[in-house]
Amino acid sequence: MIKKVLVANRGEIAIRIIRSCREMGILTVAVYSESDRTSMHVRNADEAWFIGPSPSSESYLNIEKIIDTAKRSGADAIHPGYGFLSENAKFSQRCSDEGIIFIGPSPFAISNMGDKITARKHMIAAGVPVVPGTTEAIKSEEEALETIRQIGLPVMIKASAGGGGKGMRLVKDEANILGSIRAARSEAQTAFGDDAVYIEKYIESPHHIEFQILADKHGNTIHLFERECSVQRRHQKVIEETPSTIMTPEVREEMGKHAVAAAKAVNYYGAGTIEFIVDDNLNYFFLEMNTRLQVEHPITERVVGVDLVKEQINIANGEKLKLKQEELSQFGHAIECRIYAEDPHQNFMPSPGKIKHITEPLGLGVRHDGYVYEGYEIPIYYDPMISKLIVWAKTRNEAIARMKRALYAYKITGIKTSIPFLAKIMECDDFIKGNYNTHFIENNQDFLLQRQPCGKRCQDMALIAAYIHYKNKLDNASHGANGDSEKNAWKEFGRKKAVSRF
Amino acid sequence: MIKKVLVANRGEIAIRIIRSCREMGILTVAVYSESDRTSMHVRNADEAWFIGPSPSSESYLNIEKIIDTAKRSGADAIHPGYGFLSENAKFSQRCSDEGIIFIGPSPFAISNMGDKITARKHMIAAGVPVVPGTTEAIKSEEEALETIRQIGLPVMIKASAGGGGKGMRLVKDEANILGSIRAARSEAQTAFGDDAVYIEKYIESPHHIEFQILADKHGNTIHLFERECSVQRRHQKVIEETPSTIMTPEVREEMGKHAVAAAKAVNYYGAGTIEFIVDDNLNYFFLEMNTRLQVEHPITERVVGVDLVKEQINIANGEKLKLKQEELSQFGHAIECRIYAEDPHQNFMPSPGKIKHITEPLGLGVRHDGYVYEGYEIPIYYDPMISKLIVWAKTRNEAIARMKRALYAYKITGIKTSIPFLAKIMECDDFIKGNYNTHFIENNQDFLLQRQPCGKRCQDMALIAAYIHYKNKLDNASHGANGDSEKNAWKEFGRKKAVSRF
Amino acid sequence: MSLEIKIDDRTAKVKLLKQEGNIIKVEVDDRIYDLDLIMVENGVYSILYNNISYNVELIEKKDHRHFNVNTLYNSYDVEIIDAETKYRMGRSKEEIEDIRKIFSPMPGKVVRIPYKVGDHVKAGDTVIIVSAMKMESEYKVKKDRVIKQILVKEGDTIDGNQTLIVVE
Amino acid sequence: MSLEIKIDDRTAKVKLLKQEGNIIKVEVDDRIYDLDLIMVENGVYSILYNNISYNVELIEKKDHRHFNVNTLYNSYDVEIIDAETKYRMGRSKEEIEDIRKIFSPMPGKVVRIPYKVGDHVKAGDTVIIVSAMKMESEYKVKKDRVIKQILVKEGDTIDGNQTLIVVE
């Protein structure tokens, strides 16, 4: 039985894992880099161990250091979260070699699913539909040309070791085939140290739909239905929802069965996600498997009613799944918005900095998973995601209304965030109608980047507040007093007058 | 169709109502007393109107002023929340006379359920079990003695117009009968201006279980299952949960039917609650009906999956209920803790004051409905409840673990709160086993008021932090600088060193 | 600087021995701690001791010597015992009891003051009633006294720990 | 005191005419507002105008003259135009363009500086690359220039709006 978990991560996911551990009575060990001494996960965990300099490669990705810390702290298990070492087969193997439980799948499952070409082969063998294309890394440019002629244009050229949009090229014209192959290989070489690429049929107006699966070490595998993840910007998910608006019960059941078959094909255990690409006619094809917890796992937790981190820990403990496929169902609708520290109006440039003030949205149907606090300085070294806003409602329309309400009420000052951009998505016709695919943001760019018109009245109020604030500061400065305490004087004065005026 | 709602309330319930209105696209009008100018409901609403001095009797209970504000602001409906004017038949009538929609039941239903003796008569006529006792206010002391002899001791003497434990007396010995009757009548006269009392059989070790009902104006009435409210202190609920641990499916169905019959007996429409007193053998008796939204409504919202405020508004709009009894079910387990500004270790003395810092508990399965913010000064005039923590989990045990996690993480400083007391309840054996009745707090008082032992280590850390804080302040003072900015210097200094030390 | 600090019923001697940025060496009674201590929010300290993480919140009470200190599971009252405090503590109990100040620990509103200056009151008599948040509290004298000063009047809004009435 | 304040592209004259506690009379351009304005949190104002409730958050940016202002649905950039600002604005555009400072609007880490002081660079050349949160940004010169000063070095952590390189 796991008694102490080292959480090999930071940010909101580290805190989310610590919460479930605490509910299970399991002790937690945080690890932190130089710039994370004041991070919330360090404050929240039972223990905190320093693991190295700020760049991830020297801390959160440092396998030796993390294994060493697990041993020294007496942790009997490691939860990798997402990102960092979560899909590193070597790390999973090292844990196993050292007698530490890795809360995640076997090295075999990670490495087989990690390589796209190998994964494709497994899927074909398991009868899971894959996008028409090569099953081997292409050896020569002639072979590539031949394959493309068979599949027919348009095609995608993808890095075998790829991810995150790197080493990918869309080819629509015959004239660009060779150039694109060469570019993709060179990019793949730079990004992943491996120039293997493969070719797939390009699906026009695709939907990105994924299935959550859970599998124990006793051969029981179930799925927890789909997540619609088509709202993407540069191949990064922005908003996810479940159920998908385009899904039918029949297709859901069939895709669920294929998702389970995909996991079984690599003797998978743990929590995992099978990503599918789906066309407008609900033809679906295996895209890849994420052999870890997803950022967007909370929407599944909400509509299915499970705690996926607890399920992961139970599986790692060797327990049998208590959930039965036939007893699971989706209740209501959940949407997740990822809140990034970035400026949508400056080409989504990251916006690290110091949090001055937060007003968190709360109330019925709202879950907020974050990690920043007032006075916290977001480091420049890591992912710009600062929190996730998850809402649930009985219907999709109500969920959208609730998300709007929550986004408007959510104020983080000191940095720029994607909140206004996300609010515009909630107001966008295509999104409201559920009529969208992965081109949604591109297609609606003008609308989404429009600033909310407000008119003179609202501007005037902003001007007046700025005037009073500035004047007050000047007045205080001229009285030689410190700004803060005098601001309170203004407030107190105001209050007392307010009381006496009636 | 309602377009603008005046919320005739303050605190967390005003904000909770504003949230649902916003999701429905309905404008909101806040009203505020002198001491509420800076209250959150004023800041959150679309409009805010001043209605008078701080004492409730001159503001939130001032019917004329509220009706006048509704008319001047163009509100077409009034939501009374709970408390204040929510169960005032005259107010409901005035709204109706003025052509303003009262989001609540008819004056007839309020007044008939508001008088306990009248309510008892309706229940008896409708076949709903009532506690054995008088159906009329007792006229003479002789009659009282005769009745008590028939029912048998122990009995409760209760004020007909009563509530909140006022004008109530438990009689166990014959010798105390007359004294108790006189005391109850005199107290009732003082508290309610009406000395009518009635007599009921006293149920030993009773459970307090209530059923949520919803009824539209077209004769459709449903129940949304029970809430177990036996954790009480001085007849005030402290913690509520659903489902009740003592309930069986058979009794639940039967009680639900009786709850619906009770509502129908007064042609009820709107949201309401039928309170039952239940003995250990699951014999249950009608206690009273609350003709409004309850403080503890969120636990029902969570396990049944509805938004009760939206249902209230839809009913007020004359819509038919969309929910069907046979489609409703309870999923998982929800618990609510009421957070009060009070000091459990000083006989629960109220603790108004200024909020210095809040850390709100978040994450999977946690809902937090509050209204205070950092810098806010809790007024001395109103109820000491500052927020409600609601958790959901698949099982009761998991819900308790989650509530513990949330209570530990929840920090409000500047005032004393009931949080440590609530955390002790979550650790109390009788509560964990679900083996409790309304005597729970009394029976476990010693355990519940015990301070958590922590030992020397933990004390030492507190001492060290206090030392550093004090020293730092002294050092700054002697440098002639202001505390706040220098505290930051310490922090910055610390941080920079932290970076350079490795 | 060595300080005596009172926590609940315990009084301990605390002394900072060394500081380099957030790495400190500190002595509590006879025990020496090597810690990583940093203020993360105003009045909130993150302390790492042997890799155990403590999150300690300090809230100043009536003055800069009195704190309420929260750790994850506990809440303590902490008092810094400086020269002034010692002086106060040094005075005899008698002397302190001689100057009796009636105050309410909570803010509220004065409901009733049944006596006037010069009145003689008996042990147990209620000399002031204060209301806050729908609850009324009565403050009584413990010995026979004479009302010396009445600093507030009925209807006044009062702060916590403010002297309301002085008796002799 | 009358102030010129810039909001997005609009510049307005604002003047406080009268104040009694939180009841103020203020003029914005030619319009006069009677308001109930109160600071509820540090930098957060609650304004009631004809009973309409506005919750306005002010966040200081690089100095006390520059704010980011949030209302319920909007976010504005606001600048107080005082004497110093006017002086700066008064200088000819040429003059400002002559002293070119290269800076990054976001904090980050300097990845690469391909030139050294004295180097001639062409319009469009990247003179510094800054990385933050896994994203690299290249900063280029818009005209042919000479590198005059390099104020940071590769690997340095920089603040937002800090001058990194000066060109002529």
Short mmCIF file of C-alpha atoms in Angstrom, two decimals, chain C:
data_model
loop_
_atom_site.label_atom_id
_atom_site.label_comp_id
_atom_site.label_asym_id
_atom_site.label_seq_id
_atom_site.Cartn_x
_atom_site.Cartn_y
_atom_site.Cartn_z
CA MET C 1 18.34 39.37 20.08
CA SER C 2 16.78 36.89 22.47
CA LEU C 3 13.05 37.07 23.12
CA GLU C 4 10.69 35.35 25.47
CA ILE C 5 7.60 34.27 23.64
CA LYS C 6 4.49 32.77 25.13
CA ILE C 7 2.53 30.17 23.17
CA ASP C 8 -0.61 28.92 24.83
CA ASP C 9 0.68 28.13 28.32
CA ARG C 10 4.31 27.65 27.42
CA THR C 11 6.95 30.38 27.53
CA ALA C 12 10.02 29.78 25.40
CA LYS C 13 13.25 31.64 24.75
CA VAL C 14 13.88 32.23 21.06
CA LYS C 15 17.07 33.57 19.51
CA LEU C 16 18.25 33.99 15.94
CA LEU C 17 21.81 32.70 15.71
CA LYS C 18 22.55 33.14 12.04
CA GLN C 19 20.89 34.28 8.86
CA GLU C 20 21.90 34.00 5.24
CA GLY C 21 18.99 35.01 3.09
CA ASN C 22 16.22 32.60 3.91
CA ILE C 23 18.53 30.05 5.51
CA ILE C 24 18.50 30.63 9.25
CA LYS C 25 19.78 29.03 12.42
CA VAL C 26 17.58 29.67 15.40
CA GLU C 27 17.49 28.50 19.01
CA VAL C 28 14.23 27.70 20.78
CA ASP C 29 14.91 27.00 24.44
CA ASP C 30 17.80 24.54 24.20
CA ARG C 31 17.08 23.26 20.76
CA ILE C 32 18.79 24.56 17.61
CA TYR C 33 16.98 24.53 14.29
CA ASP C 34 18.45 24.97 10.82
CA LEU C 35 15.64 26.21 8.66
CA ASP C 36 14.73 27.57 5.27
CA LEU C 37 12.22 30.30 6.15
CA ILE C 38 10.63 32.70 3.69
CA MET C 39 7.72 35.08 3.81
CA VAL C 40 5.51 34.13 0.86
CA GLU C 41 2.58 36.42 1.53
CA ASN C 42 2.23 39.28 3.95
CA GLY C 43 2.43 37.56 7.34
CA VAL C 44 2.51 34.07 5.84
CA TYR C 45 5.73 32.10 6.20
CA SER C 46 6.81 28.94 4.45
CA ILE C 47 9.25 27.02 6.62
CA LEU C 48 11.18 23.94 5.58
CA TYR C 49 12.76 22.00 8.42
CA ASN C 50 14.43 18.71 7.50
CA ASN C 51 12.30 18.92 4.35
CA ILE C 52 9.08 19.02 6.34
CA SER C 53 6.98 21.85 4.94
CA TYR C 54 5.20 24.17 7.39
CA ASN C 55 2.93 26.95 6.22
CA VAL C 56 2.55 29.38 9.10
CA GLU C 57 0.14 32.32 9.07
CA LEU C 58 0.56 35.20 11.52
CA ILE C 59 -2.21 37.63 12.29
CA GLU C 60 -1.50 40.57 14.51
CA LYS C 61 -4.08 41.03 17.22
CA LYS C 62 -4.43 44.12 19.39
CA ASP C 63 -0.80 45.15 18.95
CA HIS C 64 2.45 44.03 17.37
CA ARG C 65 3.22 41.79 20.34
CA HIS C 66 0.11 39.65 20.13
CA PHE C 67 -0.49 37.22 17.32
CA ASN C 68 -2.81 34.53 16.30
CA VAL C 69 -0.72 31.88 14.56
CA ASN C 70 -2.22 29.27 12.26
CA THR C 71 -0.48 26.09 11.18
CA LEU C 72 -2.17 23.44 9.05
CA TYR C 73 -4.11 21.88 11.90
CA ASN C 74 -3.63 24.30 14.77
CA SER C 75 -4.31 27.79 15.89
CA TYR C 76 -2.22 29.34 18.67
CA ASP C 77 -2.21 32.53 20.65
CA VAL C 78 1.29 33.91 20.74
CA GLU C 79 2.59 36.80 22.81
CA ILE C 80 5.99 38.44 22.63
CA ILE C 81 7.13 39.18 26.17
CA ASP C 82 9.15 42.38 25.94
CA ALA C 83 10.17 44.84 28.64
CA GLU C 84 6.80 46.55 28.74
CA THR C 85 4.96 43.26 29.06
CA LYS C 86 7.28 42.20 31.84
CA TYR C 87 6.66 45.46 33.66
CA ARG C 88 2.95 44.89 33.41
CA MET C 89 3.31 41.31 34.58
CA GLY C 90 5.53 42.47 37.42
CA ARG C 91 2.84 44.49 39.04
CA SER C 92 1.00 42.63 41.74
CA LYS C 93 -2.24 40.90 40.93
CA GLU C 94 -3.92 43.02 43.57
CA GLU C 95 -2.80 46.19 41.90
CA ILE C 96 -4.18 45.05 38.54
CA GLU C 97 -7.45 43.97 40.09
CA ASP C 98 -7.79 47.35 41.72
CA ILE C 99 -8.21 49.08 38.39
CA ARG C 100 -11.01 47.19 36.80
CA LYS C 101 -11.78 47.86 33.21
CA ILE C 102 -14.87 46.37 31.68
CA PHE C 103 -14.52 45.53 28.00
CA SER C 104 -16.07 43.24 25.41
CA PRO C 105 -13.72 40.98 23.45
CA MET C 106 -15.89 41.48 20.35
CA PRO C 107 -16.98 44.60 18.49
CA GLY C 108 -20.67 45.38 18.77
CA LYS C 109 -23.25 47.88 19.81
CA VAL C 110 -24.01 49.00 23.36
CA VAL C 111 -27.57 47.94 24.17
CA ARG C 112 -27.90 49.04 27.76
CA ILE C 113 -25.90 50.54 30.63
CA PRO C 114 -28.07 50.16 33.74
CA TYR C 115 -25.93 52.30 36.05
CA LYS C 116 -24.43 55.76 36.16
CA VAL C 117 -21.11 57.05 37.46
CA GLY C 118 -20.96 56.82 41.24
CA ASP C 119 -23.41 53.93 41.51
CA HIS C 120 -22.49 51.08 43.82
CA VAL C 121 -22.86 47.67 42.21
CA LYS C 122 -22.76 44.21 43.76
CA ALA C 123 -20.69 41.22 42.66
CA GLY C 124 -22.52 39.60 39.71
CA ASP C 125 -24.39 42.72 38.65
CA THR C 126 -24.53 43.32 34.91
CA VAL C 127 -23.00 46.71 34.16
CA ILE C 128 -23.26 46.71 30.37
CA ILE C 129 -25.02 44.73 27.64
CA VAL C 130 -23.42 44.55 24.20
CA SER C 131 -25.05 43.14 21.08
CA ALA C 132 -23.34 41.72 18.00
CA MET C 133 -24.71 39.56 15.21
CA LYS C 134 -28.09 39.00 16.81
CA MET C 135 -26.57 37.86 20.11
CA GLU C 136 -26.52 39.88 23.35
CA SER C 137 -23.74 39.52 25.90
CA GLU C 138 -23.90 40.75 29.49
CA TYR C 139 -20.75 41.93 31.26
CA LYS C 140 -20.79 41.66 35.04
CA VAL C 141 -18.56 42.76 37.89
CA LYS C 142 -16.98 40.01 39.96
CA LYS C 143 -16.76 41.96 43.22
CA ASP C 144 -18.71 44.76 44.83
CA ARG C 145 -17.60 47.88 43.00
CA VAL C 146 -18.31 51.54 42.34
CA ILE C 147 -18.79 52.81 38.79
CA LYS C 148 -15.96 55.24 38.20
CA GLN C 149 -16.17 56.06 34.52
CA ILE C 150 -18.57 55.26 31.69
CA LEU C 151 -16.76 55.74 28.40
CA VAL C 152 -19.56 54.83 26.01
CA LYS C 153 -23.27 55.40 25.76
CA GLU C 154 -26.23 53.29 24.74
CA GLY C 155 -26.39 52.89 20.98
CA ASP C 156 -22.64 53.39 20.50
CA THR C 157 -20.74 51.08 18.18
CA ILE C 158 -17.70 49.73 19.98
CA ASP C 159 -14.50 47.94 19.00
CA GLY C 160 -13.31 44.69 20.50
CA ASN C 161 -11.20 45.09 23.67
CA GLN C 162 -12.09 48.77 24.00
CA THR C 163 -12.52 49.88 27.61
CA LEU C 164 -16.20 50.57 28.20
CA ILE C 165 -16.58 51.11 31.89
CA VAL C 166 -14.07 51.63 34.68
CA VAL C 167 -14.97 50.47 38.19
CA GLU C 168 -13.18 50.73 41.52
#
